CSV table of N, CA, C and O in Angstrom, one decimal:
chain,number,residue,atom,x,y,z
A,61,UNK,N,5.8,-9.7,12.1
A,61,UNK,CA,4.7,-8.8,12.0
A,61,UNK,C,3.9,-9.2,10.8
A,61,UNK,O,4.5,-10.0,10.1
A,62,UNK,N,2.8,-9.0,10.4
A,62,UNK,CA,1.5,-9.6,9.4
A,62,UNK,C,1.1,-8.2,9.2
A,62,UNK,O,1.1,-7.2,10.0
A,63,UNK,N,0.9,-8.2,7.9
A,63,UNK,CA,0.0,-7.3,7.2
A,63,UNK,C,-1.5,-7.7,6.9
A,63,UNK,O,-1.6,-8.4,5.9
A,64,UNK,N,-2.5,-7.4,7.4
A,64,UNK,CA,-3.7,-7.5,7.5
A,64,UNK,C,-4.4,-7.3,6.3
A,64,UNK,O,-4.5,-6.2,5.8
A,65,UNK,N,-5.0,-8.5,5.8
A,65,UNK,CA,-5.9,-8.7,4.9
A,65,UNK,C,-7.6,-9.1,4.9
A,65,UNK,O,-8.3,-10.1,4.9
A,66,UNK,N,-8.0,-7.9,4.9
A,66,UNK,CA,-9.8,-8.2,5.7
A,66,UNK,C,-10.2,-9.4,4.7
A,66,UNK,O,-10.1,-9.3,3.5
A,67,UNK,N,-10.7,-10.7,5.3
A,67,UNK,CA,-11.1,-11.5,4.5
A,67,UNK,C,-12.6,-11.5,3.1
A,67,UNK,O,-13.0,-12.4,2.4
A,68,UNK,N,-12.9,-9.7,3.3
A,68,UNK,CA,-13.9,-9.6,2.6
A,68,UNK,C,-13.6,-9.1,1.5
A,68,UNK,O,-14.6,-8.7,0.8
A,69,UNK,N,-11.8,-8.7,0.8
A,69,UNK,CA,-11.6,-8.2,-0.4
A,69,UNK,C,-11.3,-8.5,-1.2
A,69,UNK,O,-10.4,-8.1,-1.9
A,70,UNK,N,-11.8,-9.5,-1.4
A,70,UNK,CA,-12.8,-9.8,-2.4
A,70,UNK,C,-13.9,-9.2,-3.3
A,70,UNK,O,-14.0,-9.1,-4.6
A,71,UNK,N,-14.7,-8.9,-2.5
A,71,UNK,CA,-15.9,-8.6,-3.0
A,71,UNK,C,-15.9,-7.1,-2.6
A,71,UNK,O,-17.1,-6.7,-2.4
A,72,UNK,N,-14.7,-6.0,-2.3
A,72,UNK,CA,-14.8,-4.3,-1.6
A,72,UNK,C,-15.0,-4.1,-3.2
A,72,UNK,O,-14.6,-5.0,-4.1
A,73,UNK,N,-16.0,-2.6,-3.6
A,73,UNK,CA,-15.7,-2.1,-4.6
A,73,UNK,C,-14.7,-1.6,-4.6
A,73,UNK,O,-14.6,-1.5,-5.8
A,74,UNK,N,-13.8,-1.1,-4.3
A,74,UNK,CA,-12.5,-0.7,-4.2
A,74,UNK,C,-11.4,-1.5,-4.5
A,74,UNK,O,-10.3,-1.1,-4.7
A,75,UNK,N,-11.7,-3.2,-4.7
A,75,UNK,CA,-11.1,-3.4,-5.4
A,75,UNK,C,-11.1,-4.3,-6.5
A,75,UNK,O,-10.2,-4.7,-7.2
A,76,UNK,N,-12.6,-4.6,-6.6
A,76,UNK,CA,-13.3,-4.5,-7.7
A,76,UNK,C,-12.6,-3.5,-9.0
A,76,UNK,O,-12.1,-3.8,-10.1
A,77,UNK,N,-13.0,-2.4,-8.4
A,77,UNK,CA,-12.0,-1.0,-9.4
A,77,UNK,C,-10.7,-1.1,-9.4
A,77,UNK,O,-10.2,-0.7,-10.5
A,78,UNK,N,-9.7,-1.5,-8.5
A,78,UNK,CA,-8.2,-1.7,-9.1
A,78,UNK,C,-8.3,-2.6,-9.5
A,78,UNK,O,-7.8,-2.3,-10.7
A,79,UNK,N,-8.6,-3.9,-9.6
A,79,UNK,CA,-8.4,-4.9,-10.4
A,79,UNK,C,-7.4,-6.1,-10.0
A,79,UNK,O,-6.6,-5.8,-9.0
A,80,UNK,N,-7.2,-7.0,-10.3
A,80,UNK,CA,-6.2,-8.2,-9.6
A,80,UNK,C,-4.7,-7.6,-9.7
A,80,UNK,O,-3.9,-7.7,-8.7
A,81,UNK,N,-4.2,-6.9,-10.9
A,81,UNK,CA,-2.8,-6.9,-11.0
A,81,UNK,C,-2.5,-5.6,-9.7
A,81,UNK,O,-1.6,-5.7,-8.9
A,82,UNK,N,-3.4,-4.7,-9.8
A,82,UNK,CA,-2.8,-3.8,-8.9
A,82,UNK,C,-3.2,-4.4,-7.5
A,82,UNK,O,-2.2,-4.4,-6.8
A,83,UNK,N,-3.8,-4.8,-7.1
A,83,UNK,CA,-3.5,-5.7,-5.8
A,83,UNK,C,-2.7,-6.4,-5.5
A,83,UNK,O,-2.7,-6.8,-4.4
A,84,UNK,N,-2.0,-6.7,-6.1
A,84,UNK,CA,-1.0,-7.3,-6.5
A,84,UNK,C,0.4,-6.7,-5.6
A,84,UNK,O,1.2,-7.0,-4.8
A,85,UNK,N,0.2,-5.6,-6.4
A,85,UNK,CA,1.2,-4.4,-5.8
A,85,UNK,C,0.5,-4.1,-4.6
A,85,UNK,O,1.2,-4.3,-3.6
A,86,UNK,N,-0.5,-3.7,-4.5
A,86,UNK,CA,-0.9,-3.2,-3.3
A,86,UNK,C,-1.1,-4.5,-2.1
A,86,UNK,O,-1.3,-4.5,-0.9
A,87,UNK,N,-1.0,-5.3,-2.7
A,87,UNK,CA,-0.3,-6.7,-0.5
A,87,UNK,C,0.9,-6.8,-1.1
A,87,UNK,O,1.5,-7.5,-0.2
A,88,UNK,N,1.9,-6.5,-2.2
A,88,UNK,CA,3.3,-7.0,-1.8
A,88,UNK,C,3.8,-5.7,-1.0
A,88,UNK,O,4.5,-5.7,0.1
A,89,UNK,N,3.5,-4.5,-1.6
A,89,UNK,CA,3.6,-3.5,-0.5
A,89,UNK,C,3.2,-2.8,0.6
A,89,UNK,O,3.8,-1.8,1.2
A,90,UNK,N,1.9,-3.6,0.9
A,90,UNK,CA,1.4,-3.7,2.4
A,90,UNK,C,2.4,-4.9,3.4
A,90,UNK,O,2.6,-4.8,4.7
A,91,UNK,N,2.9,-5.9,2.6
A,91,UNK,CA,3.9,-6.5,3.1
A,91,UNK,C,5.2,-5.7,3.7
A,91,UNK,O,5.5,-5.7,4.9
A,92,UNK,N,5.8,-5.3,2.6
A,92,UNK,CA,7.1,-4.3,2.9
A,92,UNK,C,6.7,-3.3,4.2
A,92,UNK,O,7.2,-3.3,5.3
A,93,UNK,N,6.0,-2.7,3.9
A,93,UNK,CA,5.3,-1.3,4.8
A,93,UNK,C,5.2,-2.1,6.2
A,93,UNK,O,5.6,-1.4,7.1
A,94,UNK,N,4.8,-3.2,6.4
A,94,UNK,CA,4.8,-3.7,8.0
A,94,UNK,C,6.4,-4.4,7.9
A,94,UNK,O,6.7,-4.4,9.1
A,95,UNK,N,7.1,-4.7,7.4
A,95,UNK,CA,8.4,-5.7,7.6
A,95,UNK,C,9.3,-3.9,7.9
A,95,UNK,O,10.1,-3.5,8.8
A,96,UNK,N,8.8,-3.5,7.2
A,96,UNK,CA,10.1,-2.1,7.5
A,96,UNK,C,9.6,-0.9,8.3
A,96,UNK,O,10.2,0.2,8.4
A,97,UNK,N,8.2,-1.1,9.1
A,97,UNK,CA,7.4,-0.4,9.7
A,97,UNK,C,7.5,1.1,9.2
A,97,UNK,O,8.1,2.0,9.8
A,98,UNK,N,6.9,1.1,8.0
A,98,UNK,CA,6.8,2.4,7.4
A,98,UNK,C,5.3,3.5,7.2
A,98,UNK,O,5.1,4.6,6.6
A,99,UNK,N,4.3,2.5,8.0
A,99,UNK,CA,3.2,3.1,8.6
A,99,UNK,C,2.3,3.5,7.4
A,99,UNK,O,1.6,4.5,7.4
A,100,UNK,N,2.4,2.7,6.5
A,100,UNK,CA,1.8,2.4,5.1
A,100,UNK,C,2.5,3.3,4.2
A,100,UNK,O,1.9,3.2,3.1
A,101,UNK,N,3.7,4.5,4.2
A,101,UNK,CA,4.2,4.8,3.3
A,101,UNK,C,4.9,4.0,2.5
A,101,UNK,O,5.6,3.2,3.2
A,102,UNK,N,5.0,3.8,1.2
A,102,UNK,CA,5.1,3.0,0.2
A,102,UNK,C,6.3,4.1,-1.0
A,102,UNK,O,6.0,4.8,-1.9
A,103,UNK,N,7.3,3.8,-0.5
A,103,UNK,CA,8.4,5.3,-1.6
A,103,UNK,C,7.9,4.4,-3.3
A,103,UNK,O,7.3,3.4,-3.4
A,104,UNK,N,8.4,5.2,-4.2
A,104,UNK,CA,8.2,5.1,-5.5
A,104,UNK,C,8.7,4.5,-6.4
A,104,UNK,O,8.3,4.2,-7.5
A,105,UNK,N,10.5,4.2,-5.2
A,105,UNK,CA,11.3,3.1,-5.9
A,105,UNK,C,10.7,1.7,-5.6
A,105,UNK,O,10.7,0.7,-6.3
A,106,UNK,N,10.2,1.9,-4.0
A,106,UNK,CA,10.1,0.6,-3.4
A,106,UNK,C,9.4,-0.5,-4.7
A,106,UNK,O,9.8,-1.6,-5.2
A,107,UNK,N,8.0,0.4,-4.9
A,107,UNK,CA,6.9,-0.2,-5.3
A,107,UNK,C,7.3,-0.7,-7.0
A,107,UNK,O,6.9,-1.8,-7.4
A,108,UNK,N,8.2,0.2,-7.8
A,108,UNK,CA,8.7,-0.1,-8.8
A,108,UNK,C,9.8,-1.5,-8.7
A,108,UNK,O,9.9,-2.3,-9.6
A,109,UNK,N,10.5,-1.5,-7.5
A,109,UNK,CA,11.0,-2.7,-7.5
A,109,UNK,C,10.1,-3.9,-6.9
A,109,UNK,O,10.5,-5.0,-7.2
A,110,UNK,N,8.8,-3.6,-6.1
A,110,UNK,CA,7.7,-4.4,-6.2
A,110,UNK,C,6.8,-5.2,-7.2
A,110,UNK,O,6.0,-6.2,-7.1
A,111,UNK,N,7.2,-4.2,-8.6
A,111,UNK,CA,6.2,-4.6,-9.5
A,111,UNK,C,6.5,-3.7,-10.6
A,111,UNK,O,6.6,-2.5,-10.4
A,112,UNK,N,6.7,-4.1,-11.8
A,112,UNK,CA,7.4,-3.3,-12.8
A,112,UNK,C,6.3,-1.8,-13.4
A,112,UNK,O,6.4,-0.6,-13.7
A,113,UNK,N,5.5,-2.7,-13.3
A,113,UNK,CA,4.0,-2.0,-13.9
A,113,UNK,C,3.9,-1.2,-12.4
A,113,UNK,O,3.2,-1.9,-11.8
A,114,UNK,N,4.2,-0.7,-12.1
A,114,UNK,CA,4.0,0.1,-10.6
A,114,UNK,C,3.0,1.4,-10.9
A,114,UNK,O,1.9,1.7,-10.5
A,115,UNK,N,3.6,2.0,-11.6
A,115,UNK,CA,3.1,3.4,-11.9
A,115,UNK,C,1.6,3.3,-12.4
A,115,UNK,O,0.7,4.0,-11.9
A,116,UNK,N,1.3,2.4,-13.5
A,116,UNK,CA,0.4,2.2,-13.6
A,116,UNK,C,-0.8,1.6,-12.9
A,116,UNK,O,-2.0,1.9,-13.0
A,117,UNK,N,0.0,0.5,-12.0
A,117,UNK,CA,-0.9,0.0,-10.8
A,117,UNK,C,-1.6,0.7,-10.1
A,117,UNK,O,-2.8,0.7,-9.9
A,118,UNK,N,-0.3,1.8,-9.5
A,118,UNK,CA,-0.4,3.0,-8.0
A,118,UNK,C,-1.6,3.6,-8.6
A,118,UNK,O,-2.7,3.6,-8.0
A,119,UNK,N,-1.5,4.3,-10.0
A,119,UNK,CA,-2.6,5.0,-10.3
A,119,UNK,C,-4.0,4.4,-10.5
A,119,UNK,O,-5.0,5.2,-10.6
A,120,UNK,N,-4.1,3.2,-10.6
A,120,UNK,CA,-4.8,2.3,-10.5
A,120,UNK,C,-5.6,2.4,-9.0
A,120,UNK,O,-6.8,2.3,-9.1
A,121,UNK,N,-5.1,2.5,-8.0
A,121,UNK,CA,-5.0,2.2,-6.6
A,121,UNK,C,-5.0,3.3,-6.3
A,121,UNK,O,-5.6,3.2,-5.2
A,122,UNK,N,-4.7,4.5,-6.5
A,122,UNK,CA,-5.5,5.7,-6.3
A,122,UNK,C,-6.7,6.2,-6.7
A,122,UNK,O,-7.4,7.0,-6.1
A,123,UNK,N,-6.9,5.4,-7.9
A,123,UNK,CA,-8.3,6.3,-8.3
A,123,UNK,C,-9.2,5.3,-7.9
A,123,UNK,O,-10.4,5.6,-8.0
A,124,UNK,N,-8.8,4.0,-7.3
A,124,UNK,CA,-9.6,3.3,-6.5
A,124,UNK,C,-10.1,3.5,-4.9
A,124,UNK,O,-10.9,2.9,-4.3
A,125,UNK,N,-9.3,4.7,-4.6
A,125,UNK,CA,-9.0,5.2,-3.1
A,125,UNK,C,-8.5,4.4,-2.0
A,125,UNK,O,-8.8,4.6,-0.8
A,126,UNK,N,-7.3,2.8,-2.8
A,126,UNK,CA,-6.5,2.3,-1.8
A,126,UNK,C,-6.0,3.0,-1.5
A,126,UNK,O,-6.0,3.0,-0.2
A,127,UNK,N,-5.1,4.1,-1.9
A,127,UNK,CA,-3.9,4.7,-1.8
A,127,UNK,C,-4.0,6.3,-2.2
A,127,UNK,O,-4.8,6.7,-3.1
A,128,UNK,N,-3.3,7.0,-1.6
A,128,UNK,CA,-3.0,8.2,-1.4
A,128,UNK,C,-1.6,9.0,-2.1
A,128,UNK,O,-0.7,9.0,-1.3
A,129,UNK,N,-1.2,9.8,-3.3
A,129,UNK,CA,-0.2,10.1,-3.6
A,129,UNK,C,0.2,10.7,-2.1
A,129,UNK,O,-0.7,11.2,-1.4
A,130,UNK,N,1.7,10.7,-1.6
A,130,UNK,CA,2.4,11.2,-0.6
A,130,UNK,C,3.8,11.6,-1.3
A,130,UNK,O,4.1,11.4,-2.5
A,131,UNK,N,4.6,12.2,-0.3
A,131,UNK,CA,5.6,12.3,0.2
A,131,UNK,C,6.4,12.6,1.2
A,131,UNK,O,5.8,13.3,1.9
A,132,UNK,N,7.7,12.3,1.6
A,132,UNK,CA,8.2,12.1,2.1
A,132,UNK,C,9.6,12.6,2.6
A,132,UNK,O,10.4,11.8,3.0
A,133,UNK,N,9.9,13.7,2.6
A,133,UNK,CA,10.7,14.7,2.6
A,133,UNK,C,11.0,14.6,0.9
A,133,UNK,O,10.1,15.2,0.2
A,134,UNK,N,12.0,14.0,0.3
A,134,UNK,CA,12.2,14.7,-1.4
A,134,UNK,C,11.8,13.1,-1.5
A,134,UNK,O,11.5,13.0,-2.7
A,135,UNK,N,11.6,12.0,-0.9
A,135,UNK,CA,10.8,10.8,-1.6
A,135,UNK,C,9.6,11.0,-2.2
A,135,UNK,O,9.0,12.0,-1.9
A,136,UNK,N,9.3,10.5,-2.9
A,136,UNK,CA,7.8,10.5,-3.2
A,136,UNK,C,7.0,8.9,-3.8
A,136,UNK,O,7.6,7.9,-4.4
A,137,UNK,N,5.6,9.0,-3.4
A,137,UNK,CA,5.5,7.7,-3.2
A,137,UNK,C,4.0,7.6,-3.2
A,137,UNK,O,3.3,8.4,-3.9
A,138,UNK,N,3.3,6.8,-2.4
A,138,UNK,CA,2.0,6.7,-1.9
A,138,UNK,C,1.6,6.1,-0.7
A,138,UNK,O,1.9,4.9,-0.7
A,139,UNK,N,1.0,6.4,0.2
A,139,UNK,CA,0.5,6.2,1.5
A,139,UNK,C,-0.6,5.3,1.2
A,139,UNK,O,-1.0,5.2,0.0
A,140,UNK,N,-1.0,4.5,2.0
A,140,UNK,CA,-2.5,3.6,2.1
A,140,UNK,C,-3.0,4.3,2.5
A,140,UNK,O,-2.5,4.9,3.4
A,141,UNK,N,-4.1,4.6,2.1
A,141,UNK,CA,-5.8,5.0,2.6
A,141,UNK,C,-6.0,4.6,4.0
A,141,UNK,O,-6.1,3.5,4.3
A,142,UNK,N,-6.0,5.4,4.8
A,142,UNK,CA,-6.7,4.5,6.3
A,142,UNK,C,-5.7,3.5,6.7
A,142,UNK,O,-6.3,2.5,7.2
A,143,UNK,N,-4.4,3.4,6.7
A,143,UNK,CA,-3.3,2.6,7.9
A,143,UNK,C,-3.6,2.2,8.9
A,143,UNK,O,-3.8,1.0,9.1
A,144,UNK,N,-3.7,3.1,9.6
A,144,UNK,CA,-3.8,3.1,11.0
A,144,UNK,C,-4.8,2.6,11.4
A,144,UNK,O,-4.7,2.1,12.5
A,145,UNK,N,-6.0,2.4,10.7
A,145,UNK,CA,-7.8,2.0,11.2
A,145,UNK,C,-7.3,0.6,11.0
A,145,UNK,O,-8.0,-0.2,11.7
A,146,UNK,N,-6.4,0.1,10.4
A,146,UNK,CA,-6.5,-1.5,10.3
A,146,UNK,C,-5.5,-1.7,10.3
A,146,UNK,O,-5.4,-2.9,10.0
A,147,UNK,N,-4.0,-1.1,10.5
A,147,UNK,CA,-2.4,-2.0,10.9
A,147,UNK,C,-2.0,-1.4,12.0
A,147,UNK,O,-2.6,-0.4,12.5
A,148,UNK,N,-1.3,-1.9,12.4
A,148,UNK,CA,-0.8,-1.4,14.2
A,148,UNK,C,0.7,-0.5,13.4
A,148,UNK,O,1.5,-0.9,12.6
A,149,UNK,N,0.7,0.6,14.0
A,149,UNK,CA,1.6,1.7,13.8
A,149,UNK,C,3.0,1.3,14.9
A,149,UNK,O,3.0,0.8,15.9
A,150,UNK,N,4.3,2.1,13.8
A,150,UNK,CA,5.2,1.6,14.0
A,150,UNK,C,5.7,1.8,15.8
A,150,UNK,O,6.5,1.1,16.4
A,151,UNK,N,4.9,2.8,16.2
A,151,UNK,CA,5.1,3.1,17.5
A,151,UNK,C,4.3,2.3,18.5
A,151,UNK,O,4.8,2.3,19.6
A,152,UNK,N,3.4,1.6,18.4
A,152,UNK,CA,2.5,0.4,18.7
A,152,UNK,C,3.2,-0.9,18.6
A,152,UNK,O,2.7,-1.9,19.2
A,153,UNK,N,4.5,-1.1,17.8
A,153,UNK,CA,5.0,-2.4,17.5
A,153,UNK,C,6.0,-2.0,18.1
A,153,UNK,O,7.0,-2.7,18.3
């Protein structure tokens, strides 16, 4: 499975405002999220074992509007912004 990278983000203001490091985090855990079909939920350990600076990234990537604070029964974590409009959902694969 592939995690979808629009060839234009580059130049999105959105991530213009997170900045290179938190992208960073945000495609190694757009990666995970399709390898474990987790339908862009992202738990809080995951991303911390993604990237040490996580916390700081996520918030990064929230206030950019990639990402979404969520949870997940007592997980907690962050969702992608709009999944579904651009990855094929776990029930689709």
């Amino acid at each position: 499975m592939w995690f979808k990278v629009d060839d234009k983000l580059h130049s999105h203001m959105k991530a213009a405002m997170a900045g290179v490091p938190a992208l960073g985090l945000w495609v190694l855990a757009g990666s995970w999220c399709m390898d474990q079909l987790e339908d862009g939920f992202v738990p809080d350990f995951i991303a911390r074992r993604l990237d040490p600076d996580a916390e700081e990234h996520a918030a990064l990537l929230v206030d950019a509007g990639l990402w979404v604070p969520a949870k997940r029964g007592k997980v907690r974590g962050w969702r992608f912004h709009d999944w579904e409009a651009h990855q094929p959902s776990k029930a689709k694969v």
